[in-house]
Amino acid sequence: MFEVIRSYQLDLMLLLCGACGMMTILLLITKFLDKKRKWSLILMEIVAFFLLWFDRLAYIYAGDPSPKGFVMVRISNCMVFVLTSGVVWSFNIYISNLLKNEKGIKIKSKRLEVVGVASAAGMVLAFISAFVGIYYYFDENNTYHRGDFFLISYIIPIICPIIQYTVIRKYKKYFSKLIFSSMILYIYVPIICGVLQIFTYGISIVNMAMVAVSVSLYIFTYLDINNTVERAHDIEIQNMEGEKERMQRLFDQTAKAFVSAVEKKDDFVKGNAVKIAEYARKLTARCGLDKEHCDMAYYAALLHDVGLIGIPDSVIKNEDDPNAWDAEAFRQKPIIGREILSNIKEYPFLSEGAYYSHERYNGTGYPEGLKGNEIPEIARVIAVADAYVTMTSKKRYREAKPDFVAREAFVKGAGNEFDPEFAELMVKIIDEESQDKNHDDLSVIEKEISCRQYRSSISTGIPIEGNVIKVKFNCELSKDAPNGFSAPSIILFDSYDRRVHVDKKAITAYNYQEFAEVWFDDHSISTRARRIREIKLDAADKYDKLNPGEYEIIASKYDDHIRLIMRSYDYEKEDIISLTDGSTSTYIGITGENCDISEITIDKTDEVVHSEDIPRISDEISYIDHMESDIKNIQISQTRSSTTDGVELRNKLRLNFHAMSLPVANFIWHCPYIVIYTSDNGQVNGDNYREYALIKINGESDLKKEYADNNIIMKKKDTFPGWDEWKAQNKEGVECEVSFEKKNLTVITTTENLGIYIENTTVINDTPGKIYVALTGDRCAITDIRVR
C-alpha cells in the first residue's frame, strides 16, 4: 500500500489541494454558518492547502541543484514544518469559536491557551530550524535529510491535539454527534499517520491526512447544518401543525357554541347537531375519504341547521302534529342557513351543506328540488346522518324511534329518499352499533321504585330468555292506602325500548304488547296471552323460606311458553303462560300499588331451559303444517333460529319454495335468507363451518370477507309494488325461486321476488371440499321446498 502511495504521491497531493481549495470557495459563499466559525474553517482549509502545496513542492524540487531548486526546497520544507504547527493553531481557534460563539459558552480553558502558545512556539522553532538544521538538513545534491532532533518536530502535532481532545471530551454534550466525530477524526487520524510517518521515510502521509480530515471537517459541518435545518424545519412544521390544531379547536369550540345557542330555541334538538356531525364523519370515512374531507363533512353537518335561528318560536314549538306546521316557514331554514354561513368564505362547503341538506335523492326535497347526483355529495351525507339522528330522537309530537325502525327506513329509502350508497353505509353502521349495545343490559334496571297509584311506576323490563332468571326485592306495603289495597305485581310485555307504554303514539312507535299482569297471590290478568294456568305451591322443601316483606320471581321461557314461580312470605304459586308465538321477546316490569319496592336484585343463572321444563298448556301455533317436498319445512321464530338441511352445489341448482312472513313480522328483513357455506357434515354450523354469503330476499346481504369476496346487485323492477305492499304480500305468502350456478370457485346466485331482482357473485378464497346452500331467515315460515 505504501508503495502505491509513494508512486502516486504527487497526484494525490494535487487532488487533495484541489479539494481543499474547493472547500475554501464553498465556505466563502456559505451563509448558514456563524461568522467566526466560518472564518476559522476557512483558515484551517487555507493552512491545510498550503501545507500540502509546499510539501508537494519539496518533493518536486528535492535533489534539484539549480539555484531555483536550492531556494524552493528550503522555502517549501520550512513552510511544511511551520504549517504543521499552524494546523494545530488554526484548529485551536476553531474549537474556541465553536464553543464561545455557536454554543454561547464563555470559557477560558487553560489547556487551549497552552496549546495556542505551544503551536505558536512550534511555528517559531520551525523557522529557526530552517537556518540551524535542528529538524533537517540538505546535502551537496540539495537532498533533504532528517536531523538529529527531527522527532522534536512531532511533539507539537501529537501532544497538542491530545490536549485539545481532553477539552473536546469535557464539553462533549455541547457538540452534535457529527461535529464531535469530525473533531475526533481531525485529531487522531494525523496522530496515527504521524506514528507511521516515523517508520516510512519519503511519504508525507501525515500532511495528506491533515488535508483529508480538514476536507472532512467541512463535510461533517455541512451534514450537521443540514440536520439542524431539518430539525428546525420539523419544529416549524410541528409548530404550524400545533397552530393549525389550535385554530381547529378554536373553530370547533366556536361552531359548537354557536350551535348550542341555536339549539336553545328547541329543547328537543339539543345535542343533535354534534351527533349528526359525528355520523357524517363516519359515513365519509367509510367511503375511504381522507381526514380533510371527513372534517369538512363533520363541520358542514354540525352547522347545517343554523337557519333554525330565523324560524319563529311559535312555529318551532308547535305542539300539534307536524303536518299542521307552517311548512313554508321551515322551507326558509336552508336559505337562512346559507346566508349566515356564506360569510365564512374560507369554507364554502358550510353554506353548501346547509342549503342542500334538505334535498331528497328522488327530487322531492327543497329548496330547489334537485335529484340524484345533482345534489352535492356533502349534502347527501348530511341528509342521511340527519335523518338517523332525527328518527332516533324524541320530538314534541312523537317518541324516539328504535334503531331498527330507522334501519328499515334506510333500507326502504335507499335510492328513493336517500343516496343508496350512503343509506347502505348507514345500515351497516346501525348494525355494528347494535351489536355493541347490550339491549338486555341488566345494569339499567332500577334498584328501587315507589308506587303510589296503580302502575304509577314500573321498572325497566327484565328479559326472560333461555336461562332461568331469579329476581328478588323487598316491598313495604302501605298501611293506610286510600283504597285499602297495597301490593306489588309484575307485568309481562314486549317493546322495543323495554318500557311499558300507555300512550297510543308510544305504543305504535315501540310496538308495545302487553301479555299479562300477575300478582303475588291468586290473581292475574291476561291481555294478549293465550292462556294462564295457575297452581298454588307448597314449596317449603324446595325453596328457602322468605322473610316478611321479601318477594322472589323465578322465570324461564321456552319458545311460546313462560313459567313463573311467584313467592312471598305467605304465598307461593306457579304460573304457566302461553304467548301468541315464540317470536316475541318477553320482559318483566316490576310495579305495584300503594307500596315502596327496594333492593331489586337480578340473577341470570347458568341453568338452560329445555322443552320438558315447561309443560305446554296451549297447542303450538304452526305455520308449516303443510305437505313437505324435498326438504323439511322450517319455521323461523328469531333471526336464523332454524335452518334447512344443506344441499350440495355441484354445477347448477334451483330451489323453489313457499315463504310467508309470520304475523309478528314488522320489518322488510323478516323474510327468507339464502346461505352459501361449507362444513364437514353439510349442515349450517357443522364442523369446520365456513360461511361464504348470506343473502336476504329483500335485497340486503351480510357479505363476510373472511372466506370469500361478494358483489351483490339489487334492482327494483317496474313490477315492484312498494315496500309496504311487498311486506303485506309476504305475510300472505309468496312463491320464491333461487338459482345457483357454480364455476370452479365462483358461485352466481340470482332470484326475483315481487319485483326485487338480486344477483350476487361469490368468489371463494379457500378450497373447500364441498359447497352447500341452505335456507334460513327471520320471523318467517318456509315450506314446500323443491330442489331442481
Tab-separated table of C-alpha atoms in Angstrom, residues 249-523:
chain	number	residue	atom	x	y	z
A	249	ARG	CA	-60.006	23.632	18.286
A	250	LEU	CA	-60.961	27.304	18.333
A	251	PHE	CA	-63.155	26.865	15.262
A	252	ASP	CA	-64.637	23.681	16.743
A	253	GLN	CA	-65.415	25.374	20.051
A	254	THR	CA	-66.832	28.446	18.327
A	255	ALA	CA	-69.000	26.350	15.997
A	256	LYS	CA	-70.313	24.233	18.878
A	257	ALA	CA	-71.008	27.325	20.984
A	258	PHE	CA	-72.938	28.846	18.066
A	259	VAL	CA	-74.875	25.622	17.503
A	260	SER	CA	-75.623	25.346	21.219
A	261	ALA	CA	-77.083	28.849	21.153
A	262	VAL	CA	-79.245	27.961	18.143
A	263	GLU	CA	-80.434	24.714	19.754
A	264	LYS	CA	-81.755	26.632	22.755
A	265	LYS	CA	-84.696	27.559	20.538
A	266	ASP	CA	-85.826	23.934	20.678
A	267	ASP	CA	-85.119	21.686	23.670
A	268	PHE	CA	-85.892	18.620	21.564
A	269	VAL	CA	-82.900	19.147	19.261
A	270	LYS	CA	-80.372	19.862	21.985
A	271	GLY	CA	-77.154	17.926	21.260
A	272	ASN	CA	-78.428	16.609	17.929
A	273	ALA	CA	-76.066	18.715	15.807
A	274	VAL	CA	-72.975	17.072	17.305
A	275	LYS	CA	-74.499	13.601	16.811
A	276	ILE	CA	-75.327	14.373	13.182
A	277	ALA	CA	-71.800	15.683	12.628
A	278	GLU	CA	-70.267	12.529	14.112
A	279	TYR	CA	-72.339	10.270	11.870
A	280	ALA	CA	-71.484	12.415	8.836
A	281	ARG	CA	-67.802	11.910	9.653
A	282	LYS	CA	-68.318	8.130	9.994
A	283	LEU	CA	-70.088	7.954	6.637
A	284	THR	CA	-67.356	9.843	4.778
A	285	ALA	CA	-64.651	7.798	6.489
A	286	ARG	CA	-66.320	4.590	5.300
A	287	CYS	CA	-66.222	5.942	1.755
A	288	GLY	CA	-62.422	5.959	2.026
A	289	LEU	CA	-62.120	9.744	2.032
A	290	ASP	CA	-59.205	11.415	3.809
A	291	LYS	CA	-59.314	13.279	7.117
A	292	GLU	CA	-59.773	16.647	5.425
A	293	HIS	CA	-62.969	15.503	3.686
A	294	CYS	CA	-64.194	13.860	6.888
A	295	ASP	CA	-63.663	17.130	8.760
A	296	MET	CA	-65.491	19.019	6.028
A	297	ALA	CA	-68.476	16.688	6.365
A	298	TYR	CA	-68.323	16.984	10.155
A	299	TYR	CA	-68.465	20.780	10.293
A	300	ALA	CA	-70.933	21.109	7.447
A	301	ALA	CA	-73.238	18.718	9.308
A	302	LEU	CA	-72.606	20.448	12.638
A	303	LEU	CA	-73.742	23.798	11.227
A	304	HIS	CA	-76.296	22.686	8.647
A	305	ASP	CA	-79.299	23.604	10.818
A	306	VAL	CA	-78.176	27.105	11.880
A	307	GLY	CA	-81.026	28.519	9.795
A	308	LEU	CA	-83.265	27.432	12.658
A	309	ILE	CA	-82.320	30.723	14.315
A	310	GLY	CA	-84.514	32.538	11.793
A	311	ILE	CA	-87.618	30.382	12.339
A	312	PRO	CA	-90.237	31.899	14.707
A	313	ASP	CA	-90.542	30.197	18.110
A	314	SER	CA	-94.281	29.841	17.563
A	315	VAL	CA	-93.570	27.551	14.607
A	316	ILE	CA	-90.755	25.588	16.280
A	317	LYS	CA	-92.696	24.937	19.490
A	318	ASN	CA	-95.959	23.965	17.823
A	319	GLU	CA	-97.325	21.078	19.876
A	320	ASP	CA	-99.596	19.820	17.099
A	321	ASP	CA	-98.932	17.176	14.505
A	322	PRO	CA	-96.065	18.165	12.183
A	323	ASN	CA	-98.448	18.170	9.253
A	324	ALA	CA	-100.065	21.240	10.805
A	325	TRP	CA	-96.785	23.146	10.952
A	326	ASP	CA	-96.010	26.141	8.806
A	327	ALA	CA	-94.172	24.270	6.064
A	328	GLU	CA	-93.248	27.448	4.236
A	329	ALA	CA	-91.527	28.817	7.346
A	330	PHE	CA	-89.412	25.695	7.654
A	331	ARG	CA	-88.518	25.844	3.965
A	332	GLN	CA	-86.748	29.102	4.764
A	333	LYS	CA	-84.336	27.339	7.123
A	334	PRO	CA	-81.765	26.229	4.472
A	335	ILE	CA	-81.941	29.632	2.809
A	336	ILE	CA	-81.278	31.420	6.098
A	337	GLY	CA	-78.520	28.938	6.887
A	338	ARG	CA	-76.776	29.619	3.580
A	339	GLU	CA	-76.983	33.377	4.120
A	340	ILE	CA	-75.368	33.048	7.557
A	341	LEU	CA	-72.637	30.596	6.566
A	342	SER	CA	-71.787	32.208	3.232
A	343	ASN	CA	-69.919	34.824	5.270
A	344	ILE	CA	-67.356	32.130	6.139
A	345	LYS	CA	-65.704	32.389	2.742
A	346	GLU	CA	-62.744	30.152	3.663
A	347	TYR	CA	-65.143	27.207	3.991
A	348	PRO	CA	-67.736	27.434	1.202
A	349	PHE	CA	-68.810	23.828	1.875
A	350	LEU	CA	-70.528	25.015	5.088
A	351	SER	CA	-73.142	27.071	3.263
A	352	GLU	CA	-73.445	24.369	0.617
A	353	GLY	CA	-74.238	21.747	3.258
A	354	ALA	CA	-76.815	23.955	4.967
A	355	TYR	CA	-78.550	24.911	1.713
A	356	TYR	CA	-78.837	21.488	0.071
A	357	SER	CA	-79.160	19.121	3.077
A	358	HIS	CA	-82.969	19.028	2.748
A	359	GLU	CA	-82.883	17.936	-0.883
A	360	ARG	CA	-84.016	14.361	-1.487
A	361	TYR	CA	-82.487	11.818	-3.841
A	362	ASN	CA	-85.765	11.386	-5.750
A	363	GLY	CA	-86.192	15.136	-6.253
A	364	THR	CA	-88.937	15.682	-3.654
A	365	GLY	CA	-86.814	17.848	-1.347
A	366	TYR	CA	-86.305	21.576	-1.107
A	367	PRO	CA	-85.320	24.367	-1.730
A	368	GLU	CA	-84.535	23.555	-5.405
A	369	GLY	CA	-85.889	20.027	-5.846
A	370	LEU	CA	-82.575	18.620	-7.059
A	371	LYS	CA	-82.348	14.921	-7.860
A	372	GLY	CA	-79.652	12.229	-7.553
A	373	ASN	CA	-76.086	13.364	-8.110
A	374	GLU	CA	-77.271	16.897	-8.819
A	375	ILE	CA	-77.274	17.241	-5.036
A	376	PRO	CA	-73.758	17.958	-3.712
A	377	GLU	CA	-72.208	14.898	-2.093
A	378	ILE	CA	-71.684	16.604	1.251
A	379	ALA	CA	-75.419	17.397	1.406
A	380	ARG	CA	-76.337	13.787	0.599
A	381	VAL	CA	-74.163	12.641	3.503
A	382	ILE	CA	-75.766	15.160	5.867
A	383	ALA	CA	-79.258	14.104	4.774
A	384	VAL	CA	-78.607	10.504	5.851
A	385	ALA	CA	-76.913	11.433	9.144
A	386	ASP	CA	-79.633	13.979	9.947
A	387	ALA	CA	-82.423	11.515	9.185
A	388	TYR	CA	-80.945	8.884	11.519
A	389	VAL	CA	-80.475	11.240	14.475
A	390	THR	CA	-83.901	12.809	13.906
A	391	MET	CA	-85.654	9.441	13.811
A	392	THR	CA	-83.933	8.153	16.945
A	393	SER	CA	-84.559	11.365	18.938
A	394	LYS	CA	-87.696	12.297	20.837
A	395	LYS	CA	-89.885	15.014	19.341
A	396	ARG	CA	-92.797	17.019	20.701
A	397	TYR	CA	-95.211	15.033	18.616
A	398	ARG	CA	-93.707	11.528	18.988
A	399	GLU	CA	-91.333	9.295	20.924
A	400	ALA	CA	-87.851	8.418	19.685
A	401	LYS	CA	-87.825	5.557	17.220
A	402	PRO	CA	-85.643	2.497	17.878
A	403	ASP	CA	-82.571	1.766	15.786
A	404	PHE	CA	-84.208	-1.000	13.772
A	405	VAL	CA	-87.095	1.277	12.759
A	406	ALA	CA	-84.536	3.760	11.457
A	407	ARG	CA	-82.696	0.887	9.821
A	408	GLU	CA	-85.784	-0.100	7.854
A	409	ALA	CA	-86.307	3.499	6.787
A	410	PHE	CA	-82.844	3.496	5.201
A	411	VAL	CA	-83.306	0.090	3.568
A	412	LYS	CA	-86.614	1.209	2.110
A	413	GLY	CA	-85.440	4.729	1.294
A	414	ALA	CA	-82.150	3.802	-0.422
A	415	GLY	CA	-82.265	5.180	-3.967
A	416	ASN	CA	-85.557	6.899	-3.211
A	417	GLU	CA	-85.278	9.413	-0.390
A	418	PHE	CA	-81.587	8.803	0.307
A	419	ASP	CA	-78.418	8.322	-1.717
A	420	PRO	CA	-78.231	4.492	-1.969
A	421	GLU	CA	-74.508	4.336	-1.166
A	422	PHE	CA	-74.762	6.414	1.999
A	423	ALA	CA	-78.004	4.726	3.063
A	424	GLU	CA	-76.328	1.325	2.789
A	425	LEU	CA	-73.361	2.558	4.820
A	426	MET	CA	-75.745	3.907	7.476
A	427	VAL	CA	-77.396	0.487	7.710
A	428	LYS	CA	-74.004	-1.106	8.301
A	429	ILE	CA	-73.194	1.467	10.991
A	430	ILE	CA	-76.525	0.772	12.712
A	431	ASP	CA	-75.871	-2.983	12.573
A	432	GLU	CA	-72.400	-2.612	14.058
A	433	GLU	CA	-73.532	-0.263	16.812
A	434	SER	CA	-76.453	-2.560	17.613
A	435	GLN	CA	-74.014	-5.433	18.134
A	436	ASP	CA	-72.030	-3.288	20.565
A	437	LYS	CA	-75.150	-2.330	22.502
A	438	ASN	CA	-76.420	-4.716	25.143
A	439	HIS	CA	-80.149	-4.337	24.558
A	440	ASP	CA	-80.844	-6.581	27.540
A	441	ASP	CA	-78.372	-4.910	29.895
A	442	LEU	CA	-79.407	-5.752	33.457
A	443	SER	CA	-77.442	-2.877	34.965
A	444	VAL	CA	-80.070	-0.361	33.795
A	445	ILE	CA	-82.760	-1.925	35.991
A	446	GLU	CA	-83.801	0.371	38.811
A	447	LYS	CA	-82.853	-0.730	42.341
A	448	GLU	CA	-85.969	0.793	43.876
A	449	ILE	CA	-89.312	2.279	42.801
A	450	SER	CA	-92.142	3.930	44.643
A	451	CYS	CA	-95.686	3.121	43.528
A	452	ARG	CA	-98.419	5.358	44.886
A	453	GLN	CA	-101.229	4.942	42.399
A	454	TYR	CA	-101.829	1.794	40.393
A	455	ARG	CA	-98.853	1.261	38.000
A	456	SER	CA	-97.628	4.808	38.571
A	457	SER	CA	-94.033	3.496	38.492
A	458	ILE	CA	-92.805	0.490	36.510
A	459	SER	CA	-89.247	-0.783	36.302
A	460	THR	CA	-87.316	-1.203	33.064
A	461	GLY	CA	-88.071	-4.600	31.563
A	462	ILE	CA	-86.101	-7.596	32.845
A	463	PRO	CA	-85.597	-10.011	29.915
A	464	ILE	CA	-86.789	-13.612	30.139
A	465	GLU	CA	-84.626	-15.671	27.810
A	466	GLY	CA	-83.270	-19.197	27.501
A	467	ASN	CA	-81.785	-19.324	31.006
A	468	VAL	CA	-83.594	-19.327	34.335
A	469	ILE	CA	-83.592	-15.853	35.892
A	470	LYS	CA	-84.212	-15.026	39.556
A	471	VAL	CA	-85.493	-11.649	40.730
A	472	LYS	CA	-85.689	-10.633	44.392
A	473	PHE	CA	-86.849	-7.431	46.057
A	474	ASN	CA	-88.245	-6.016	49.282
A	475	CYS	CA	-91.646	-4.348	49.384
A	476	GLU	CA	-93.055	-2.150	52.117
A	477	LEU	CA	-96.823	-2.150	51.984
A	478	SER	CA	-98.830	0.931	52.870
A	479	LYS	CA	-100.957	0.531	55.985
A	480	ASP	CA	-103.223	3.453	55.159
A	481	ALA	CA	-103.703	3.033	51.404
A	482	PRO	CA	-106.545	5.277	50.130
A	483	ASN	CA	-108.443	2.354	48.638
A	484	GLY	CA	-107.330	-0.145	51.226
A	485	PHE	CA	-105.222	-2.117	48.738
A	486	SER	CA	-101.412	-2.380	48.777
A	487	ALA	CA	-99.402	-4.992	46.849
A	488	PRO	CA	-96.610	-5.472	44.304
A	489	SER	CA	-97.199	-7.052	40.903
A	490	ILE	CA	-95.399	-7.741	37.635
A	491	ILE	CA	-96.260	-7.001	34.011
A	492	LEU	CA	-95.252	-9.337	31.180
A	493	PHE	CA	-94.746	-7.351	27.983
A	494	ASP	CA	-92.661	-6.753	24.869
A	495	SER	CA	-91.496	-3.408	23.447
A	496	TYR	CA	-88.546	-2.069	21.567
A	497	ASP	CA	-87.301	0.038	24.486
A	498	ARG	CA	-88.084	-2.395	27.369
A	499	ARG	CA	-90.641	0.023	28.792
A	500	VAL	CA	-94.366	-0.250	29.499
A	501	HIS	CA	-96.371	2.297	27.483
A	502	VAL	CA	-99.935	3.617	27.670
A	503	ASP	CA	-99.726	6.482	25.189
A	504	LYS	CA	-101.082	5.423	21.795
A	505	LYS	CA	-98.242	7.060	19.861
A	506	ALA	CA	-95.632	5.391	22.063
A	507	ILE	CA	-97.394	2.030	21.774
A	508	THR	CA	-97.165	2.305	17.997
A	509	ALA	CA	-93.614	3.674	17.956
A	510	TYR	CA	-92.224	0.967	20.226
A	511	ASN	CA	-94.525	-1.858	19.077
A	512	TYR	CA	-95.672	-2.342	22.670
A	513	GLN	CA	-97.503	-5.571	23.502
A	514	GLU	CA	-98.742	-6.460	26.964
A	515	PHE	CA	-99.366	-10.150	27.669
A	516	ALA	CA	-100.413	-10.315	31.313
A	517	GLU	CA	-100.225	-8.799	34.793
A	518	VAL	CA	-99.606	-11.150	37.711
A	519	TRP	CA	-99.794	-10.573	41.470
A	520	PHE	CA	-98.159	-12.491	44.326
A	521	ASP	CA	-101.478	-14.134	45.199
A	522	ASP	CA	-104.116	-15.951	43.213
A	523	HIS	CA	-104.828	-13.011	40.909
